[in-house]
mmCIF file of C-alpha atoms and ligand atoms in Angstrom:
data_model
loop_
_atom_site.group_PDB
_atom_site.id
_atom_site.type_symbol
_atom_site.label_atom_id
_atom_site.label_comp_id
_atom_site.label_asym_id
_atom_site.label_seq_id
_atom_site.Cartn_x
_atom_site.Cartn_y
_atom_site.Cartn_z
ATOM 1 C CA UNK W 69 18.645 12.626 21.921
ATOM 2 C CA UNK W 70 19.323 15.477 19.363
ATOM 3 C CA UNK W 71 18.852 15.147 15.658
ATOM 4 C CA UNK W 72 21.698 16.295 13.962
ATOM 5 C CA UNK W 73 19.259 16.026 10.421
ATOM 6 C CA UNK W 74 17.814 13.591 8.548
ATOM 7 C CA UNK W 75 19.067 10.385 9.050
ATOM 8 C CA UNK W 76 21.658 11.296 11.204
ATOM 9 C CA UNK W 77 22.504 10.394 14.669
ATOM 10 C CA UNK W 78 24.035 12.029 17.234
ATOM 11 C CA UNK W 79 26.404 9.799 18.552
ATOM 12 C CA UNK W 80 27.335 12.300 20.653
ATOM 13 C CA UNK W 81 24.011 12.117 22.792
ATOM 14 C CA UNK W 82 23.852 11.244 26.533
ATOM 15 C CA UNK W 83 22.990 8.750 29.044
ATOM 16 C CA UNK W 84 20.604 6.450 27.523
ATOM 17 C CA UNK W 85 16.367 6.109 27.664
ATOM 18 C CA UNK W 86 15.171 3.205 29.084
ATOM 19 C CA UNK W 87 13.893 2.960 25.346
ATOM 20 C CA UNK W 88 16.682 4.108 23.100
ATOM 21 C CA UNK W 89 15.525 3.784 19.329
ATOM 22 C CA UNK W 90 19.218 5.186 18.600
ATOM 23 C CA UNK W 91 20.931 2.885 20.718
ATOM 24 C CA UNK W 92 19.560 -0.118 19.528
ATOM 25 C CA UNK W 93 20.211 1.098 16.071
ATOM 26 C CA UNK W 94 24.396 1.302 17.338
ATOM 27 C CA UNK W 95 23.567 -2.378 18.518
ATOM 28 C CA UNK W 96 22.382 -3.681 15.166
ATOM 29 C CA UNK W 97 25.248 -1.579 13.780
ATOM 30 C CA UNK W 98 27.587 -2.873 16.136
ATOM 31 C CA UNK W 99 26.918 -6.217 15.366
ATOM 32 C CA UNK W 100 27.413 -5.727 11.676
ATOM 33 C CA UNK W 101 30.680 -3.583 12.104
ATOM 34 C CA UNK W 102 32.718 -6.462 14.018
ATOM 35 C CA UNK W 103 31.203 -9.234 10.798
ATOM 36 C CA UNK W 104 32.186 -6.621 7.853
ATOM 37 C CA UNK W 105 35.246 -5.336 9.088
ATOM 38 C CA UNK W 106 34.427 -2.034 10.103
ATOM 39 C CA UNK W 107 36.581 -2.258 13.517
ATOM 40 C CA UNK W 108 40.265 -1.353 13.149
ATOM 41 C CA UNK W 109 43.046 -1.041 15.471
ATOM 42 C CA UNK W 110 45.203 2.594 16.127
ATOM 43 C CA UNK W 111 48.263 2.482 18.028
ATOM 44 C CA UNK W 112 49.365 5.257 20.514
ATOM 45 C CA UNK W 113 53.020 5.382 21.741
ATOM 46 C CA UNK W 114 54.535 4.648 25.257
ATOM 47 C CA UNK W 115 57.640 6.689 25.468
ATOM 48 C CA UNK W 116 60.026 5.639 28.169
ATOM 49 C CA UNK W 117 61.555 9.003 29.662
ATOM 50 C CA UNK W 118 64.799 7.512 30.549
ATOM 51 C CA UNK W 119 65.858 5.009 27.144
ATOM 52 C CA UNK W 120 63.957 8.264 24.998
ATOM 53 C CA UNK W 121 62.494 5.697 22.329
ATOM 54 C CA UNK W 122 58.886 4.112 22.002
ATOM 55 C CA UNK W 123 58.578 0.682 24.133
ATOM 56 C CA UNK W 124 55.528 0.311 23.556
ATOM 57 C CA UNK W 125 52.108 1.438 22.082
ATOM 58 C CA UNK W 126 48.315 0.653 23.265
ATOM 59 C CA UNK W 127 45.943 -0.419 20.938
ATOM 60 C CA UNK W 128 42.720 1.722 20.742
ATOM 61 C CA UNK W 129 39.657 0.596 18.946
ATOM 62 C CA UNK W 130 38.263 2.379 15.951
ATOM 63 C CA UNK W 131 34.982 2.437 14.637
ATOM 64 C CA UNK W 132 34.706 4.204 10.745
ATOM 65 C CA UNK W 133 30.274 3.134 10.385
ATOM 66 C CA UNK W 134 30.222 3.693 6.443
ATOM 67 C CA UNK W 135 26.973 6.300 6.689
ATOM 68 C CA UNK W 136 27.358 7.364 10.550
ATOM 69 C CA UNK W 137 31.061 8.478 10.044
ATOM 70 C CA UNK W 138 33.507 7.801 13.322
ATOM 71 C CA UNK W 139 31.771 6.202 16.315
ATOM 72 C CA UNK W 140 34.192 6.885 19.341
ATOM 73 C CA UNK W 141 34.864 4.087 21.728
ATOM 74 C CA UNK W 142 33.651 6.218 24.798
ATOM 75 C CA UNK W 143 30.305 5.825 22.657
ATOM 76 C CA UNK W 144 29.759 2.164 21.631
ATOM 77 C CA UNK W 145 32.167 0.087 23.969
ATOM 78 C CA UNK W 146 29.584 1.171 26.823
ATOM 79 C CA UNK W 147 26.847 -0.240 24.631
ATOM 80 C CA UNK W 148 29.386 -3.771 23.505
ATOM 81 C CA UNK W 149 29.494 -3.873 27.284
ATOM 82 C CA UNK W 150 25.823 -3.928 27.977
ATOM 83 C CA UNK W 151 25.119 -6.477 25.447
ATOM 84 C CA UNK W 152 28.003 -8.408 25.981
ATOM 85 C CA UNK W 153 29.138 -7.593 22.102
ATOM 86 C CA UNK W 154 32.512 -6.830 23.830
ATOM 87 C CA UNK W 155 33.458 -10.054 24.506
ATOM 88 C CA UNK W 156 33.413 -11.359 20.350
ATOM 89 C CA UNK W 157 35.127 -7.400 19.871
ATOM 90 C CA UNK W 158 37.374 -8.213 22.851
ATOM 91 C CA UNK W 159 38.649 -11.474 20.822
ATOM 92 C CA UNK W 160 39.225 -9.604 18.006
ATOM 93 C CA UNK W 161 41.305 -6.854 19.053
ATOM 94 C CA UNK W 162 43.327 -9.148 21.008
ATOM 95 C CA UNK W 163 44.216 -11.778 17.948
ATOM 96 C CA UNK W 164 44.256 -8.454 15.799
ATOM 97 C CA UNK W 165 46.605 -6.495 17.970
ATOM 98 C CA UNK W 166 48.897 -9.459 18.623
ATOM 99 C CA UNK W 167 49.277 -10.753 15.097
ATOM 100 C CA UNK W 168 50.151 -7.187 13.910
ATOM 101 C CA UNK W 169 52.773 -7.297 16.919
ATOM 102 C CA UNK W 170 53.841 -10.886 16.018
ATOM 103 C CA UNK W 171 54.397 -9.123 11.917
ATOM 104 C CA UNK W 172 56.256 -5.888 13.808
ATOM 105 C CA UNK W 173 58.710 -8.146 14.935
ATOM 106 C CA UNK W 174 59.085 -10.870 11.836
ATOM 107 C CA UNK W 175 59.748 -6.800 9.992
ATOM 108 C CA UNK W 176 62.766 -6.388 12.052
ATOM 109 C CA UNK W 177 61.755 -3.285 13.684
ATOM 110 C CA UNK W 178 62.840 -2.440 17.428
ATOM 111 C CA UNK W 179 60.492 -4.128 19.464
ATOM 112 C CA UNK W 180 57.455 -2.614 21.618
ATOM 113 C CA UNK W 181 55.090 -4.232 23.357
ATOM 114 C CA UNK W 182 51.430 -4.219 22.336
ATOM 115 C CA UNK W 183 48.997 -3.278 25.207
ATOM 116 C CA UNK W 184 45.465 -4.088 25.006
ATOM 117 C CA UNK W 185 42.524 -2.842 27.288
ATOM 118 C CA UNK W 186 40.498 -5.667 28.585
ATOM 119 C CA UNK W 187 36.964 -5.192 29.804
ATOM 120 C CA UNK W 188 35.245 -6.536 32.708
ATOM 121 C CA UNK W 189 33.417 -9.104 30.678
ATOM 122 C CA UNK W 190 36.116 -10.512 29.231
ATOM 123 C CA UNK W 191 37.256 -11.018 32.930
ATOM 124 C CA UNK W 192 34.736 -12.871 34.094
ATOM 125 C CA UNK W 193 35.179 -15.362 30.985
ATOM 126 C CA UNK W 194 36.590 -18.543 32.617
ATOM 127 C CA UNK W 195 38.953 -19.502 29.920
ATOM 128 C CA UNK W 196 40.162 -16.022 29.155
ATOM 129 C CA UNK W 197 44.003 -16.605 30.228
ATOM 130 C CA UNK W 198 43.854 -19.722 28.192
ATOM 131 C CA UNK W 199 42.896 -18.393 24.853
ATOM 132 C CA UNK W 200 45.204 -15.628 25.275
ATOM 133 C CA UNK W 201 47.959 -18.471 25.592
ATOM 134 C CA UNK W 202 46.506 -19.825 22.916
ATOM 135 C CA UNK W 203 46.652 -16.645 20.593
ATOM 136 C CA UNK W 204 50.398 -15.729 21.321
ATOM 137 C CA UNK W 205 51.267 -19.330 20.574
ATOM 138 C CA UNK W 206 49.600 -19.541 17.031
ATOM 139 C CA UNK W 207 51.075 -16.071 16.019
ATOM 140 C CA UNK W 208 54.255 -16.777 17.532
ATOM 141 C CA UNK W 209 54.655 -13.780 19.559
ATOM 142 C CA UNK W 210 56.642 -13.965 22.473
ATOM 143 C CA UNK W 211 54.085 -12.970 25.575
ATOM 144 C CA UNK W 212 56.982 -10.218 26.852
ATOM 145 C CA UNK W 213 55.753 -8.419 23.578
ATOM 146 C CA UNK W 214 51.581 -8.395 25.087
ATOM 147 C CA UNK W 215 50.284 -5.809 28.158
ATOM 148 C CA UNK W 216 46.765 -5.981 28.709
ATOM 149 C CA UNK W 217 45.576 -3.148 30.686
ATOM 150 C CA UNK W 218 42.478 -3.361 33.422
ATOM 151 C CA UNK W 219 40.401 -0.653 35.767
ATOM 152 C CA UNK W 220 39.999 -1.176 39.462
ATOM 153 C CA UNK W 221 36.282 -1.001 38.935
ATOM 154 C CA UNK W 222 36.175 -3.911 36.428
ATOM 155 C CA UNK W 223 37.623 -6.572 38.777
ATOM 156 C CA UNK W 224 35.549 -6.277 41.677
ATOM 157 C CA UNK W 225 32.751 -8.346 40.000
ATOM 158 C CA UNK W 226 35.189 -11.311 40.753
ATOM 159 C CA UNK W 227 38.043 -10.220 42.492
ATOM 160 C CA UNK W 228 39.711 -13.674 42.950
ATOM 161 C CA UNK W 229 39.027 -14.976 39.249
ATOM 162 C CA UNK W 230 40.338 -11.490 37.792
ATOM 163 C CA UNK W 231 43.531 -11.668 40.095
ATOM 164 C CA UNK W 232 43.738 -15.509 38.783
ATOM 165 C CA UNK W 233 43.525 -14.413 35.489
ATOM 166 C CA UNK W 234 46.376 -11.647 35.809
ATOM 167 C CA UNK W 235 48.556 -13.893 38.100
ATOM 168 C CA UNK W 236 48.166 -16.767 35.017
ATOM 169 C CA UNK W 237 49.217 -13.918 32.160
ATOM 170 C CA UNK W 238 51.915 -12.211 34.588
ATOM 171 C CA UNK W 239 53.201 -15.692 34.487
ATOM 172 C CA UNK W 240 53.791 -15.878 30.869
ATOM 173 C CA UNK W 241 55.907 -12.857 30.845
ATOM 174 C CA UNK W 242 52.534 -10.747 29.669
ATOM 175 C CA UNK W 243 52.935 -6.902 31.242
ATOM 176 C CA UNK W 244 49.781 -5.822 33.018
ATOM 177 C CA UNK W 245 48.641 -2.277 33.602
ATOM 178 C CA UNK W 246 46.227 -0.376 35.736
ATOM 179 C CA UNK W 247 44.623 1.701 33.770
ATOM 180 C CA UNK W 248 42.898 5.514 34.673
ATOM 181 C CA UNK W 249 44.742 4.999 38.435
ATOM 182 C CA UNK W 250 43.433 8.015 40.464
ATOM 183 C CA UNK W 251 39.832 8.174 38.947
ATOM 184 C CA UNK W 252 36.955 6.210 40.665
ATOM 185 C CA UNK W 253 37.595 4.530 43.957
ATOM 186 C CA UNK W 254 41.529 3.387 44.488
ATOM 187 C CA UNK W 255 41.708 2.035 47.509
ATOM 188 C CA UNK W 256 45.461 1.369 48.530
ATOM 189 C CA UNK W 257 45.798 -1.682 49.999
ATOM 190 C CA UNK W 258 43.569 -3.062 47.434
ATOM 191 C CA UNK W 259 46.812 -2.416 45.050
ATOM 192 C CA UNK W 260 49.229 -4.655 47.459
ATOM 193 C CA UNK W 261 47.030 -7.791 46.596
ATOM 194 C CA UNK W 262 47.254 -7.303 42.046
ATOM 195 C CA UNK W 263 49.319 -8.677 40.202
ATOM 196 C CA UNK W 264 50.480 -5.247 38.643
ATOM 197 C CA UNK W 265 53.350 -4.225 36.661
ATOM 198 C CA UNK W 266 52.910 -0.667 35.316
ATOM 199 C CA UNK W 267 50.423 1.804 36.853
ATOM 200 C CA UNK W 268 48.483 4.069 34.605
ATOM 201 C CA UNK W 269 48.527 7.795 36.047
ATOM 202 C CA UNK W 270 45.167 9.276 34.331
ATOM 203 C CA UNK W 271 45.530 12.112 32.602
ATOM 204 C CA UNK W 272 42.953 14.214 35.260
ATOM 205 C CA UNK W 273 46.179 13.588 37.435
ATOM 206 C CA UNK W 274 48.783 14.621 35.429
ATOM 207 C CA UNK W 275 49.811 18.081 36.029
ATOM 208 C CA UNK W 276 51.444 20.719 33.827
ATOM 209 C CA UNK W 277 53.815 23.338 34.517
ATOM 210 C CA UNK W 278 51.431 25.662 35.584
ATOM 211 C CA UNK W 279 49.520 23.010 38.319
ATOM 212 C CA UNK W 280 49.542 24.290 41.992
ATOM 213 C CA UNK W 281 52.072 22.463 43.938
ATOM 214 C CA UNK W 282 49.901 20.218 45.711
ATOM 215 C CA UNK W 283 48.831 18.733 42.179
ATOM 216 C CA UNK W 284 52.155 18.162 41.154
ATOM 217 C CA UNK W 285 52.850 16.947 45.327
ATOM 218 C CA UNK W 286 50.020 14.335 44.241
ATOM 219 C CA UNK W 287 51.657 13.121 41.163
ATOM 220 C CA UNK W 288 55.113 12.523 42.935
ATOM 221 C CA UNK W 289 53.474 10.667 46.135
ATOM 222 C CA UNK W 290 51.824 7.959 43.688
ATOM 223 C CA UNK W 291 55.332 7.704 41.369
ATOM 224 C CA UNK W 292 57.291 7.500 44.918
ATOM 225 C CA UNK W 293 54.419 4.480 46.442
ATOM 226 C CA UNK W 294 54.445 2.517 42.948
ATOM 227 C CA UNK W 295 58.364 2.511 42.399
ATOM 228 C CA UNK W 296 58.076 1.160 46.576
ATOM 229 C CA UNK W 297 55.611 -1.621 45.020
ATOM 230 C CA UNK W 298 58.039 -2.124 42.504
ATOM 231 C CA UNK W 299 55.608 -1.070 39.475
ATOM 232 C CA UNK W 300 56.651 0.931 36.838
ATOM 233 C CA UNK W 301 54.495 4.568 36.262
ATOM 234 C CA UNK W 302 52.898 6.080 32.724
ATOM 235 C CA UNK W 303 51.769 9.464 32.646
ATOM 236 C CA UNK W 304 48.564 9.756 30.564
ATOM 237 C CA UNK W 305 47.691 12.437 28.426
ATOM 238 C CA UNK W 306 50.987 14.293 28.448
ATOM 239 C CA UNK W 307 50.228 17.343 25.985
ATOM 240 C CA UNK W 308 52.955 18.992 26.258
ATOM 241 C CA UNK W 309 56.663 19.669 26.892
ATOM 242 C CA UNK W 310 56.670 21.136 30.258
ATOM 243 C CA UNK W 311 54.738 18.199 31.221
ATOM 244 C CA UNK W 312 57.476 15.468 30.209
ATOM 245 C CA UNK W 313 60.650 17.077 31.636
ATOM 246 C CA UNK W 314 58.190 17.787 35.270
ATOM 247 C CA UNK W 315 57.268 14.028 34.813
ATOM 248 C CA UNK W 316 61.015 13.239 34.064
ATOM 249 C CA UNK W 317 62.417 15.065 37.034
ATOM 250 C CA UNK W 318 59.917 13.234 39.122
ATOM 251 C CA UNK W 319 61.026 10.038 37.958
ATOM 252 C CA UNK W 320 57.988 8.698 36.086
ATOM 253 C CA UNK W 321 58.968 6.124 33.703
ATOM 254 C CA UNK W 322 56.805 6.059 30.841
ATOM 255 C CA UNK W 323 54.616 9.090 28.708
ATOM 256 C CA UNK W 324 51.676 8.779 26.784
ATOM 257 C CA UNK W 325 49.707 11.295 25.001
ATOM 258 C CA UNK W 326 49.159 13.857 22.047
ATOM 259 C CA UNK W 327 52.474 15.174 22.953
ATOM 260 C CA UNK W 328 54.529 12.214 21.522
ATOM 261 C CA UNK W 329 51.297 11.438 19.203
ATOM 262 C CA UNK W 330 47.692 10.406 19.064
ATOM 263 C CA UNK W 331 46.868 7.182 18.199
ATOM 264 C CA UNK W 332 47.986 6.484 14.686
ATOM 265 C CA UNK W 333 46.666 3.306 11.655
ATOM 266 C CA UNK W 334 49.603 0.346 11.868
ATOM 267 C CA UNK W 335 51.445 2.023 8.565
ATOM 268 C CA UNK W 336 52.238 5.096 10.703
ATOM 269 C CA UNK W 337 53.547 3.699 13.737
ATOM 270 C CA UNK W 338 55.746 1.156 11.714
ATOM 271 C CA UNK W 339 56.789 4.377 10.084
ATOM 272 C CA UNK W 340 57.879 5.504 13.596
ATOM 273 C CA UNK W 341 59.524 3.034 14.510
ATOM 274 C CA UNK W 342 61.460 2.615 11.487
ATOM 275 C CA UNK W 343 62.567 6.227 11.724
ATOM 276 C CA UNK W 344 64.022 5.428 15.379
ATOM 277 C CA UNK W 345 65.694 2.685 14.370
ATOM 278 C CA UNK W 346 67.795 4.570 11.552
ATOM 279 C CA UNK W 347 68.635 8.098 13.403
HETATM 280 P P1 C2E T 99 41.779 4.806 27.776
HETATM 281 O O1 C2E T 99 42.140 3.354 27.892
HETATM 282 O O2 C2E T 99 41.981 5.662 28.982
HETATM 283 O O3 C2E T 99 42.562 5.338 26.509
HETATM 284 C C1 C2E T 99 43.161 6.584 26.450
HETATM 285 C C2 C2E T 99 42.277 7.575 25.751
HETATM 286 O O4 C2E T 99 42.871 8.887 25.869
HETATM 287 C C3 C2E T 99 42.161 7.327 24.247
HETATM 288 O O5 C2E T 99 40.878 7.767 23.816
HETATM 289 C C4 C2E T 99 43.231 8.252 23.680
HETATM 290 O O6 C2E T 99 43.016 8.591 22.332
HETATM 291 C C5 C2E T 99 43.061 9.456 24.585
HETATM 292 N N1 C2E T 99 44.288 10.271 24.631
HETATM 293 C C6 C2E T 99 45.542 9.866 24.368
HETATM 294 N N2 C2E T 99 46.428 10.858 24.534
HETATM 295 C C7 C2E T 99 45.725 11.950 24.931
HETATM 296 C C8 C2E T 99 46.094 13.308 25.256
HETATM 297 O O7 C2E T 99 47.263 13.709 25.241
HETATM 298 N N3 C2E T 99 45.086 14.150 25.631
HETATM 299 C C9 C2E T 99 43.802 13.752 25.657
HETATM 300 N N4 C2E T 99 42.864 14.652 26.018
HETATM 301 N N5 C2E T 99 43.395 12.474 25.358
HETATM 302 C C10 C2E T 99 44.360 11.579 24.993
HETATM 303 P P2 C2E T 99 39.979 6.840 22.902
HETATM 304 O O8 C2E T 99 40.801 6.192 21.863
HETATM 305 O O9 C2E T 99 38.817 7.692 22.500
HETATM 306 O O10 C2E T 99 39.502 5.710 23.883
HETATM 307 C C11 C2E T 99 38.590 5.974 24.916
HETATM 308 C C12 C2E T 99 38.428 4.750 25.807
HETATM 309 O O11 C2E T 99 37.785 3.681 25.108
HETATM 310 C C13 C2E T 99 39.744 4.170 26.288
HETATM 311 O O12 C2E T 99 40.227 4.934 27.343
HETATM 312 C C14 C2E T 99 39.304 2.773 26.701
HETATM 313 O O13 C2E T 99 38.743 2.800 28.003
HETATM 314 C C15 C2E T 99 38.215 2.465 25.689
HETATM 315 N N6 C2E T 99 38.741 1.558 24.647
HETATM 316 C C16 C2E T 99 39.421 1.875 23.517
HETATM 317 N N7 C2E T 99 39.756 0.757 22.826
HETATM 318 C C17 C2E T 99 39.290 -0.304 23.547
HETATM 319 C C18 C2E T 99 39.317 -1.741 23.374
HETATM 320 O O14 C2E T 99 39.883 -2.290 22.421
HETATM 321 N N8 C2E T 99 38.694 -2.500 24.337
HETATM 322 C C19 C2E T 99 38.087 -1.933 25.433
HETATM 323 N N9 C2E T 99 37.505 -2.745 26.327
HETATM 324 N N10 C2E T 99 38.058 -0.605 25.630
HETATM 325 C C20 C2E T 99 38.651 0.217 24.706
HETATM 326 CA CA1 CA T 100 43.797 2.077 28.416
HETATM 327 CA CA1 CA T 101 43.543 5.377 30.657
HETATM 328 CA CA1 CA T 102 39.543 5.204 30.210
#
């Protein structure tokens, strides 16, 4: 990988060597990030296009390495994967993002669910449903208030445990999403046998105003099949205006992206949400 100087690494570098000198140095630093704190949670809004307010906001790691600056997720959750790191950073962002939604709600503000992305190693942990339960219970948050959000890819390692694991949360009122729907290998009736309440339109299939109509024709077929399912649809990555009201008039239900806002620190989304509340 490139040397950005002395010192330095390129997070930014590719696919890794079967010896990586700079990956195992993110490994070491990985480690040490999730004991001193390094790992924080941002929070990006859900807009629902018919109420016009926030319901809800997902919860998006952030890595600040004191020397190496901001690691993005698409960088070191690939490597917490590998090593199975992303399993004790799995725990933490869901007791993290559920105590902060637990505190949202003791605040008084209008309430929004917290969704959290779950990994396929955290799905193949037998107890996983459990010590979710077990979470939401000690922080008091009512499991209506939790979404955890999952890829097709990640449940094929154990399709009947994952499904038993989503079935057991779906249970306690938790929301679950399918995340990046469209990418990788949906297969249709694959989606008749999850437990699924909102589907997650990736933002490679969200079209703007300018998309040919057979984009757009693609976007509509999936809102039209999931509102048949009964799910509920999120655009991803909505950038822009002309984007919402084409989602709107195609009845999508929920927005997400830099058009509403990025992912912002706790403080600012409470600020948010305080500002809806009072206009
Ligand atoms: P994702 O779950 O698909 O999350 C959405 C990503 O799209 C986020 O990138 C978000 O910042 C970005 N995004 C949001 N709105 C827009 C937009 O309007 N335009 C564009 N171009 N991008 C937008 P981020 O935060 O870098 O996260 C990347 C991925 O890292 C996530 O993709 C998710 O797969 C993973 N990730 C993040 N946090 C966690 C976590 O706590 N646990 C696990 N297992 N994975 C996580
Ligand atoms: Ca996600
Ligand atoms: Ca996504
Ligand atoms: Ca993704």
């Amino acid at each position: 990988a490139k040397r950005l100087g002395r010192n330095q690494i390129n997070v930014y570098a590719g696919a890794p060597d079967d010896y990586d000198p700079e990956r195992l140095a993110l490994e070491n630093a990985l480690r040490q990030a999730l004991r001193d704190e390094q790992l924080e949670l941002h929070y990006q809004p859900q807009v629902d296009l018919a109420q016009g307010r926030i319901v809800g906001v997902e919860a998006l790691l952030r890595w600040q390495h004191p020397t190496l600056g901001r690691i993005p997720p698409d960088r070191f959750i690939p490597i917490a994967e590998e090593t199975g790191l992303i399993v004790p950073i799995g725990d933490w962002v869901l007791r993290r993002a559920i105590e902060q939604a637990a505190d949202w709600q003791r605040a008084g503000l209008p309430p929004v669910r917290v969704a959290v992305n779950l990994s396929a190693r955290q799905l193949l942990q037998p107890d996983l449903a459990r010590r979710i339960e077990q979470m939401l219970a000690s922080a008091g948050l009512d499991p209506r208030l939790l979404g955890v959000e999952v890829t097709e890819s990640m449940l094929i390692a154990n399709f009947d445990q994952a499904v038993q694991h989503l079935e057991a949360l779906r249970a306690l009122g938790v929301e679950i999403s399918l995340d990046d729907f469209g990418t990788g290998y949906s297969s249709l009736s694959y989606l008749r046998r999850l437990p699924v309440d909102l589907i997650k339109i990736d933002r490679s299939l969200v079209p703007d105003v300018t998309a040919p109509a057979d984009d757009v024709s693609i976007t509509r077929a999936i809102i039209t099949m999931a509102h048949q399912l009964r799910m509920r649809v999120l655009a991803e990555g909505v950038e822009c205006e002309g984007q919402a009201a084409l989602l709107a008039s195609h009845q999508c239900d929920q927005i997400q992206g830099y058009w509403c806002s990025a992912a912002v620190p706790a403080a600012a989304l409470e600020a948010m949400l305080r500002d809806s509340r009072d206009s």
